C-alpha atoms as a PDB file:
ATOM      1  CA  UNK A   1      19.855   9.253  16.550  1.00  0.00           C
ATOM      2  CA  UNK A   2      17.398  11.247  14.133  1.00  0.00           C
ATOM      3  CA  UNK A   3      20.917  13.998  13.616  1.00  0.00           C
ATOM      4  CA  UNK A   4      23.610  10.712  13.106  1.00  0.00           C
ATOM      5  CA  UNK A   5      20.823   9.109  10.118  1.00  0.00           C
ATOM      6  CA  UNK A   6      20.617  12.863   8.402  1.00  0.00           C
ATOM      7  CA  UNK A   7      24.811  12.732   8.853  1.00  0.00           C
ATOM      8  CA  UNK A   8      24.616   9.163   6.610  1.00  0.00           C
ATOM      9  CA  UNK A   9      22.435  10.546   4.317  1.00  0.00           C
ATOM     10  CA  UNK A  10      24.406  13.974   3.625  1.00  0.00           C
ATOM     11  CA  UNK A  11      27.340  11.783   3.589  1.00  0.00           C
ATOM     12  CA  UNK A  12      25.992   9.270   1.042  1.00  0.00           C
ATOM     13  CA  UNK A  13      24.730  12.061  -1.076  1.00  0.00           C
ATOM     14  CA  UNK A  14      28.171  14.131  -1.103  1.00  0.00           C
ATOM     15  CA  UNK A  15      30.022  10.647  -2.265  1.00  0.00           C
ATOM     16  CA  UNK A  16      27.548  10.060  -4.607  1.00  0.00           C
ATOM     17  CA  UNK A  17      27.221  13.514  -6.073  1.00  0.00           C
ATOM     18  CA  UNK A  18      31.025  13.677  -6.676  1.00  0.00           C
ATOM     19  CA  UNK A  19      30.610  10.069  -8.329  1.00  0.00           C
ATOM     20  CA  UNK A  20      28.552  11.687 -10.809  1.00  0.00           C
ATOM     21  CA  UNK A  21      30.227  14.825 -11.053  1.00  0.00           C
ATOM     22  CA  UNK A  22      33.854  12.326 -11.367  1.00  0.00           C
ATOM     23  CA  UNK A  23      32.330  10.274 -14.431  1.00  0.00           C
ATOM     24  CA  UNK A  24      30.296  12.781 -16.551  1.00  0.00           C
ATOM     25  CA  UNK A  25      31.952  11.579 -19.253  1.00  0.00           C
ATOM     26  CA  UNK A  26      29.491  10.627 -21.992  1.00  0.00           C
ATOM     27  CA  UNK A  27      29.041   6.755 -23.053  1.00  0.00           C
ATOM     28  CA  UNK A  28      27.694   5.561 -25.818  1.00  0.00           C
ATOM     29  CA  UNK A  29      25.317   2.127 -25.206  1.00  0.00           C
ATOM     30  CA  UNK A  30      24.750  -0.245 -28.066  1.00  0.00           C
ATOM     31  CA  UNK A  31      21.652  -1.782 -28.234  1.00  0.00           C
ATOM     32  CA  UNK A  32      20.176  -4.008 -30.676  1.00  0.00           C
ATOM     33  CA  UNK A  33      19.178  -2.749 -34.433  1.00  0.00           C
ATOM     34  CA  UNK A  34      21.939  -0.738 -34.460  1.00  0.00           C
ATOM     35  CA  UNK A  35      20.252   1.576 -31.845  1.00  0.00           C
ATOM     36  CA  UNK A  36      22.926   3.104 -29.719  1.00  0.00           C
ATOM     37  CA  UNK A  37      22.469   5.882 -26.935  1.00  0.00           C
ATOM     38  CA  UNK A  38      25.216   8.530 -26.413  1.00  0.00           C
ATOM     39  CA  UNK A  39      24.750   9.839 -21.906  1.00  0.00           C
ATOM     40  CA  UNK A  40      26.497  10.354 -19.306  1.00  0.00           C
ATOM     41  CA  UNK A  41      27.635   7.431 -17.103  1.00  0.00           C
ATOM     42  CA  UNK A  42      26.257   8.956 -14.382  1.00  0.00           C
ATOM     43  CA  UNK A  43      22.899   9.005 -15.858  1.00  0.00           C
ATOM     44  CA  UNK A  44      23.169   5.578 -17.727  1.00  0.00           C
ATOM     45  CA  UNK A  45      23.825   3.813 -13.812  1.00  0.00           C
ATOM     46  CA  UNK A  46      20.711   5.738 -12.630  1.00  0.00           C
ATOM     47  CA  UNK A  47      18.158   4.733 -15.304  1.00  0.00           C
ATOM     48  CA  UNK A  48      19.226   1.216 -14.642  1.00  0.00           C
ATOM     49  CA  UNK A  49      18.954   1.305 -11.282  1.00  0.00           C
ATOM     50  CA  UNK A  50      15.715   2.878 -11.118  1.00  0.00           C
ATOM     51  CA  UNK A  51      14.290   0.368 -13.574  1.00  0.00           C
ATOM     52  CA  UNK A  52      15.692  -2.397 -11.815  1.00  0.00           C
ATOM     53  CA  UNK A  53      13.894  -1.509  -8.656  1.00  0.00           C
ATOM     54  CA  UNK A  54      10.354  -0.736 -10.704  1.00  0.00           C
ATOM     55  CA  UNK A  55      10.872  -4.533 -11.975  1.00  0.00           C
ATOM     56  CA  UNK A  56      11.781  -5.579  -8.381  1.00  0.00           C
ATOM     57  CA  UNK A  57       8.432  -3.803  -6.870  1.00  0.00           C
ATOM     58  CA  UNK A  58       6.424  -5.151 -10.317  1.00  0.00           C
ATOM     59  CA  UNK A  59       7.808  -8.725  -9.305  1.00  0.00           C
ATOM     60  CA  UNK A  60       6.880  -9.003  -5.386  1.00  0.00           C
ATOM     61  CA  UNK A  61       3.485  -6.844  -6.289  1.00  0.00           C
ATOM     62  CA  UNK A  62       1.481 -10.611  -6.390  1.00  0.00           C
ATOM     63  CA  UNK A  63       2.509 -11.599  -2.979  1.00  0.00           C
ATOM     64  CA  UNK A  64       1.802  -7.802  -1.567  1.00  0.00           C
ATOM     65  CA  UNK A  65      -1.865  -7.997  -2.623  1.00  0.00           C
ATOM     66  CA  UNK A  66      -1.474 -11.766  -1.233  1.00  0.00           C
ATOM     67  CA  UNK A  67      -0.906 -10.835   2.022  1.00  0.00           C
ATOM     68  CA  UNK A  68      -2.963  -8.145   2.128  1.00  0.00           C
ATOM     69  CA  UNK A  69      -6.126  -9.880   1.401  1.00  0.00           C
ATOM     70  CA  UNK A  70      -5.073 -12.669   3.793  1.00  0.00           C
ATOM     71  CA  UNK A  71      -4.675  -9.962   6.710  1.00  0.00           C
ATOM     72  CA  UNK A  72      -8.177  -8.802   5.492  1.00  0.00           C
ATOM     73  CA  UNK A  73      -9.702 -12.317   5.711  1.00  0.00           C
ATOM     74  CA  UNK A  74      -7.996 -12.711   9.303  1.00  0.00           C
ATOM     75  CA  UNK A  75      -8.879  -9.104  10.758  1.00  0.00           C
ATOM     76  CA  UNK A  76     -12.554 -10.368   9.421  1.00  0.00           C
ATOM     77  CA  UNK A  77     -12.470 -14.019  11.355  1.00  0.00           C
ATOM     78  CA  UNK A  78     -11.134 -11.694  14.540  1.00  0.00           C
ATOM     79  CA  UNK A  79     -14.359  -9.689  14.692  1.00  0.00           C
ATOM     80  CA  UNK A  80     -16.601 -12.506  14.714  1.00  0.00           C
ATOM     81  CA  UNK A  81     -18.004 -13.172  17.930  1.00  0.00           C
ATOM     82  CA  UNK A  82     -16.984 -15.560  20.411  1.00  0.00           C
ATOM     83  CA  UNK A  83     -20.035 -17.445  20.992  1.00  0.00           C
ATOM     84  CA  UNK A  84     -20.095 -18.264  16.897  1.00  0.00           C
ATOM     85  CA  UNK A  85     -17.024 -20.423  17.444  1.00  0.00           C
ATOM     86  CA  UNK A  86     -18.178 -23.663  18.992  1.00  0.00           C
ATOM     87  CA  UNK A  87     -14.883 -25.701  20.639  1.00  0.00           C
ATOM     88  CA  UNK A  88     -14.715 -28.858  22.511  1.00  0.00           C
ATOM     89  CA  UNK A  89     -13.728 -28.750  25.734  1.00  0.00           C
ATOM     90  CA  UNK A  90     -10.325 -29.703  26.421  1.00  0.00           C
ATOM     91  CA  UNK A  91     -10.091 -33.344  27.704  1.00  0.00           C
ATOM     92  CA  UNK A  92      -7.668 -34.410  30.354  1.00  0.00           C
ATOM     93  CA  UNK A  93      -6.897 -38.036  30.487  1.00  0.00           C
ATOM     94  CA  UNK A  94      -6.412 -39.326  34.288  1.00  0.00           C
ATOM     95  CA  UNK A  95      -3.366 -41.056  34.804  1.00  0.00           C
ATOM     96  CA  UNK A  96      -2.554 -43.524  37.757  1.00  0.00           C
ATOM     97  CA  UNK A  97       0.844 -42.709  39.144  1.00  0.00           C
ATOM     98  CA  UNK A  98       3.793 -44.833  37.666  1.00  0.00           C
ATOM     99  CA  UNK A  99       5.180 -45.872  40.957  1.00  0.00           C
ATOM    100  CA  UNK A 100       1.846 -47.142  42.556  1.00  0.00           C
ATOM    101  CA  UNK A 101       1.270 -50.449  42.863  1.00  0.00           C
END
């Protein structure tokens, strides 16, 4: 299994090498302010990728440290001894049978 995941991986690297290699021709971006930036396409998909996925990790970073502190709180409530957690014993209401008379 570990041989057919590094197979995908060379794979998807090859492809996306010679994607690269295929569109190295230079692209000019126009941004605003009459700022423009002359790079490869190649490069150009990567930096916007790459930011894309820092935003995406920047945007779910609140619900990591969420979770986290929850699982803190609960691993905390876990080690608390048993005898500190007072609970009713369950009650168990007797019922006549239906078909008695």
């Amino acid at each position: 299994m570990r041989y057919l995941f590094w197979a995908v991986k060379f794979i998807a690297f090859v492809m996306l090498f010679g994607f690269a290699m295929h569109n190295a021709n230079p692209v000019t971006l126009n941004f605003f302010f009459n700022y423009t930036w002359h790079a490869p396409l190649a490069l150009i998909l990567l930096v916007f990728f790459v930011s894309g996925a820092v935003i995406g990790l920047l945007a779910s970073l609140g619900q990591v440290i969420r979770l986290r502190r929850e699982l803190v709180a609960l691993r905390k409530e876990k080690r608390q001894p048993i005898n500190s957690i007072v609970t009713a014993p369950p009650t168990v209401a007797f019922e006549p049978p239906r078909d008695a008379l």
